Amino acid sequence: MSRTLVLVKPDGVQRQLTGEVLGRFERKGLKLAALKLVPLETAVVEEHYAHLSDKPFFGELVSFMTQSPVVAAILEGPSAVEVARQVIGATNPLEAAPGSIRGDLAIEAGENVVHGSDSDENAEIEIKRFFPELG
């Protein structure tokens, strides 16, 4: 059993896609272990996306992620990170497979509905960042 973090980004929340997004993970077989609606502080977003801080779009990304609350979820299941990333699809929705969240629900890389951890190690770091109360 492994865990991963998924964020329904501001565009997904504003478009009322949270149920659709979470349902796709559940239908795939992942279990919802924790869930909350959370407004993001700039510092948290900057830490979360620090690996992109040298990119020209970083300021826009921080602004986008702090414009409205996100839904943070911990999902559990066998190979949770890999399974979730398959359900999510490629970062660029135009390259994402039909049937994936991004392939079906997004049209641009900057606002692509959902974030998912990219490794087991990062999943644990991200879970602690968004769910510090779970220790």
PDB file of C-alpha atoms in Angstrom:
ATOM      1  CA  MET A   1       0.000   0.000   0.000  1.00  0.00           C
ATOM      2  CA  SER A   2       1.393   3.406  -0.939  1.00  0.00           C
ATOM      3  CA  ARG A   3       0.121   6.969  -0.787  1.00  0.00           C
ATOM      4  CA  THR A   4       0.140   9.979  -3.052  1.00  0.00           C
ATOM      5  CA  LEU A   5      -0.986  13.589  -2.901  1.00  0.00           C
ATOM      6  CA  VAL A   6      -3.396  15.020  -5.435  1.00  0.00           C
ATOM      7  CA  LEU A   7      -4.438  18.662  -5.658  1.00  0.00           C
ATOM      8  CA  VAL A   8      -7.480  19.757  -7.608  1.00  0.00           C
ATOM      9  CA  LYS A   9      -6.093  23.093  -8.778  1.00  0.00           C
ATOM     10  CA  PRO A  10      -8.029  26.386  -8.734  1.00  0.00           C
ATOM     11  CA  ASP A  11      -9.324  25.912 -12.285  1.00  0.00           C
ATOM     12  CA  GLY A  12     -10.702  22.481 -11.400  1.00  0.00           C
ATOM     13  CA  VAL A  13     -12.359  23.788  -8.245  1.00  0.00           C
ATOM     14  CA  GLN A  14     -13.792  26.854 -10.008  1.00  0.00           C
ATOM     15  CA  ARG A  15     -15.150  24.685 -12.836  1.00  0.00           C
ATOM     16  CA  GLN A  16     -16.762  22.389 -10.241  1.00  0.00           C
ATOM     17  CA  LEU A  17     -14.774  19.358 -11.392  1.00  0.00           C
ATOM     18  CA  THR A  18     -13.695  18.127  -7.944  1.00  0.00           C
ATOM     19  CA  GLY A  19     -16.215  15.271  -7.824  1.00  0.00           C
ATOM     20  CA  GLU A  20     -15.365  14.205 -11.380  1.00  0.00           C
ATOM     21  CA  VAL A  21     -11.618  14.282 -10.660  1.00  0.00           C
ATOM     22  CA  LEU A  22     -11.799  12.383  -7.367  1.00  0.00           C
ATOM     23  CA  GLY A  23     -14.280   9.907  -8.816  1.00  0.00           C
ATOM     24  CA  ARG A  24     -11.820   8.946 -11.537  1.00  0.00           C
ATOM     25  CA  PHE A  25      -9.230   7.978  -8.932  1.00  0.00           C
ATOM     26  CA  GLU A  26     -11.794   6.028  -6.936  1.00  0.00           C
ATOM     27  CA  ARG A  27     -13.071   4.205 -10.020  1.00  0.00           C
ATOM     28  CA  LYS A  28      -9.479   3.242 -10.838  1.00  0.00           C
ATOM     29  CA  GLY A  29      -9.209   1.643  -7.388  1.00  0.00           C
ATOM     30  CA  LEU A  30      -7.472   4.240  -5.225  1.00  0.00           C
ATOM     31  CA  LYS A  31      -8.925   4.920  -1.787  1.00  0.00           C
ATOM     32  CA  LEU A  32      -9.522   8.444  -0.499  1.00  0.00           C
ATOM     33  CA  ALA A  33      -7.650   8.642   2.843  1.00  0.00           C
ATOM     34  CA  ALA A  34      -7.854  12.406   3.561  1.00  0.00           C
ATOM     35  CA  LEU A  35      -9.513  15.403   1.950  1.00  0.00           C
ATOM     36  CA  LYS A  36      -9.711  19.138   2.563  1.00  0.00           C
ATOM     37  CA  LEU A  37     -10.416  22.440   0.846  1.00  0.00           C
ATOM     38  CA  VAL A  38      -7.523  24.778   1.517  1.00  0.00           C
ATOM     39  CA  PRO A  39      -6.532  28.294   0.435  1.00  0.00           C
ATOM     40  CA  LEU A  40      -2.828  28.267  -0.399  1.00  0.00           C
ATOM     41  CA  GLU A  41      -0.340  30.757   1.010  1.00  0.00           C
ATOM     42  CA  THR A  42       2.244  32.121  -1.427  1.00  0.00           C
ATOM     43  CA  ALA A  43       5.088  30.621   0.621  1.00  0.00           C
ATOM     44  CA  VAL A  44       3.569  27.128   0.419  1.00  0.00           C
ATOM     45  CA  VAL A  45       3.164  27.360  -3.359  1.00  0.00           C
ATOM     46  CA  GLU A  46       6.707  28.670  -3.792  1.00  0.00           C
ATOM     47  CA  GLU A  47       8.041  25.769  -1.707  1.00  0.00           C
ATOM     48  CA  HIS A  48       5.879  23.223  -3.520  1.00  0.00           C
ATOM     49  CA  TYR A  49       7.007  24.388  -6.952  1.00  0.00           C
ATOM     50  CA  ALA A  50      10.575  25.387  -5.994  1.00  0.00           C
ATOM     51  CA  HIS A  51      11.929  23.082  -8.708  1.00  0.00           C
ATOM     52  CA  LEU A  52      10.309  25.441 -11.258  1.00  0.00           C
ATOM     53  CA  SER A  53      11.472  28.713  -9.680  1.00  0.00           C
ATOM     54  CA  ASP A  54      13.905  29.473 -12.525  1.00  0.00           C
ATOM     55  CA  LYS A  55      11.207  29.128 -15.196  1.00  0.00           C
ATOM     56  CA  PRO A  56       9.726  32.277 -16.786  1.00  0.00           C
ATOM     57  CA  PHE A  57       6.180  31.176 -15.878  1.00  0.00           C
ATOM     58  CA  PHE A  58       6.891  30.719 -12.151  1.00  0.00           C
ATOM     59  CA  GLY A  59       5.256  34.004 -11.080  1.00  0.00           C
ATOM     60  CA  GLU A  60       2.127  33.197 -13.079  1.00  0.00           C
ATOM     61  CA  LEU A  61       2.029  29.713 -11.544  1.00  0.00           C
ATOM     62  CA  VAL A  62       2.215  31.096  -8.007  1.00  0.00           C
ATOM     63  CA  SER A  63      -0.479  33.669  -8.800  1.00  0.00           C
ATOM     64  CA  PHE A  64      -2.721  30.991 -10.348  1.00  0.00           C
ATOM     65  CA  MET A  65      -2.344  28.562  -7.443  1.00  0.00           C
ATOM     66  CA  THR A  66      -3.169  31.237  -4.852  1.00  0.00           C
ATOM     67  CA  GLN A  67      -6.184  32.757  -6.659  1.00  0.00           C
ATOM     68  CA  SER A  68      -8.685  30.432  -4.982  1.00  0.00           C
ATOM     69  CA  PRO A  69      -8.693  27.362  -2.731  1.00  0.00           C
ATOM     70  CA  VAL A  70      -7.554  23.943  -3.900  1.00  0.00           C
ATOM     71  CA  VAL A  71      -8.815  20.542  -2.857  1.00  0.00           C
ATOM     72  CA  ALA A  72      -6.006  18.481  -1.346  1.00  0.00           C
ATOM     73  CA  ALA A  73      -6.402  14.704  -1.172  1.00  0.00           C
ATOM     74  CA  ILE A  74      -4.342  11.775   0.003  1.00  0.00           C
ATOM     75  CA  LEU A  75      -4.994   8.686  -2.075  1.00  0.00           C
ATOM     76  CA  GLU A  76      -3.927   5.178  -1.084  1.00  0.00           C
ATOM     77  CA  GLY A  77      -3.514   1.948  -2.994  1.00  0.00           C
ATOM     78  CA  PRO A  78      -1.008  -0.308  -4.684  1.00  0.00           C
ATOM     79  CA  SER A  79       1.468   1.804  -6.686  1.00  0.00           C
ATOM     80  CA  ALA A  80      -0.595   4.894  -5.826  1.00  0.00           C
ATOM     81  CA  VAL A  81       1.820   7.420  -7.383  1.00  0.00           C
ATOM     82  CA  GLU A  82       2.065   5.585 -10.696  1.00  0.00           C
ATOM     83  CA  VAL A  83      -1.650   4.826 -10.848  1.00  0.00           C
ATOM     84  CA  ALA A  84      -2.601   8.428 -10.083  1.00  0.00           C
ATOM     85  CA  ARG A  85      -0.202   9.794 -12.691  1.00  0.00           C
ATOM     86  CA  GLN A  86      -1.704   7.474 -15.292  1.00  0.00           C
ATOM     87  CA  VAL A  87      -5.199   8.730 -14.437  1.00  0.00           C
ATOM     88  CA  ILE A  88      -3.977  12.363 -14.500  1.00  0.00           C
ATOM     89  CA  GLY A  89      -2.208  12.219 -17.890  1.00  0.00           C
ATOM     90  CA  ALA A  90       0.640  14.258 -19.361  1.00  0.00           C
ATOM     91  CA  THR A  91       1.369  17.764 -18.029  1.00  0.00           C
ATOM     92  CA  ASN A  92       0.467  19.321 -21.366  1.00  0.00           C
ATOM     93  CA  PRO A  93      -3.211  18.489 -21.927  1.00  0.00           C
ATOM     94  CA  LEU A  94      -2.686  18.538 -25.691  1.00  0.00           C
ATOM     95  CA  GLU A  95      -0.311  15.580 -25.236  1.00  0.00           C
ATOM     96  CA  ALA A  96      -2.412  13.803 -22.596  1.00  0.00           C
ATOM     97  CA  ALA A  97      -4.197  10.631 -23.606  1.00  0.00           C
ATOM     98  CA  PRO A  98      -7.949  10.756 -24.108  1.00  0.00           C
ATOM     99  CA  GLY A  99      -9.561   9.269 -21.027  1.00  0.00           C
ATOM    100  CA  SER A 100      -7.061  10.898 -18.684  1.00  0.00           C
ATOM    101  CA  ILE A 101      -8.143  13.835 -16.528  1.00  0.00           C
ATOM    102  CA  ARG A 102      -5.998  16.323 -18.404  1.00  0.00           C
ATOM    103  CA  GLY A 103      -6.773  14.755 -21.779  1.00  0.00           C
ATOM    104  CA  ASP A 104     -10.501  15.128 -21.163  1.00  0.00           C
ATOM    105  CA  LEU A 105     -10.821  18.222 -18.982  1.00  0.00           C
ATOM    106  CA  ALA A 106      -7.953  20.648 -19.707  1.00  0.00           C
ATOM    107  CA  ILE A 107      -6.678  22.521 -22.743  1.00  0.00           C
ATOM    108  CA  GLU A 108      -3.541  24.331 -21.582  1.00  0.00           C
ATOM    109  CA  ALA A 109      -0.510  23.376 -19.503  1.00  0.00           C
ATOM    110  CA  GLY A 110      -0.785  26.411 -17.223  1.00  0.00           C
ATOM    111  CA  GLU A 111      -4.251  25.465 -16.000  1.00  0.00           C
ATOM    112  CA  ASN A 112      -4.367  21.697 -16.180  1.00  0.00           C
ATOM    113  CA  VAL A 113      -6.905  20.890 -13.413  1.00  0.00           C
ATOM    114  CA  VAL A 114      -4.825  18.650 -11.160  1.00  0.00           C
ATOM    115  CA  HIS A 115      -1.431  18.056  -9.551  1.00  0.00           C
ATOM    116  CA  GLY A 116      -0.149  14.641  -8.571  1.00  0.00           C
ATOM    117  CA  SER A 117       3.041  13.612  -6.789  1.00  0.00           C
ATOM    118  CA  ASP A 118       5.733  12.350  -9.169  1.00  0.00           C
ATOM    119  CA  SER A 119       7.479   9.844  -6.866  1.00  0.00           C
ATOM    120  CA  ASP A 120       6.915   8.002  -3.594  1.00  0.00           C
ATOM    121  CA  GLU A 121       9.543  10.206  -1.941  1.00  0.00           C
ATOM    122  CA  ASN A 122       7.915  13.427  -3.130  1.00  0.00           C
ATOM    123  CA  ALA A 123       4.483  12.104  -2.194  1.00  0.00           C
ATOM    124  CA  GLU A 124       5.520  11.823   1.454  1.00  0.00           C
ATOM    125  CA  ILE A 125       7.066  15.318   1.404  1.00  0.00           C
ATOM    126  CA  GLU A 126       3.955  16.797  -0.242  1.00  0.00           C
ATOM    127  CA  ILE A 127       1.576  14.976   2.114  1.00  0.00           C
ATOM    128  CA  LYS A 128       3.426  16.483   5.093  1.00  0.00           C
ATOM    129  CA  ARG A 129       3.282  19.926   3.437  1.00  0.00           C
ATOM    130  CA  PHE A 130      -0.485  19.845   2.838  1.00  0.00           C
ATOM    131  CA  PHE A 131      -1.530  17.656   5.779  1.00  0.00           C
ATOM    132  CA  PRO A 132       0.859  18.600   8.615  1.00  0.00           C
ATOM    133  CA  GLU A 133      -1.816  17.628  11.121  1.00  0.00           C
ATOM    134  CA  LEU A 134      -1.378  13.984  10.092  1.00  0.00           C
ATOM    135  CA  GLY A 135       2.220  14.034  11.292  1.00  0.00           C
TER     136      GLY A 135
END
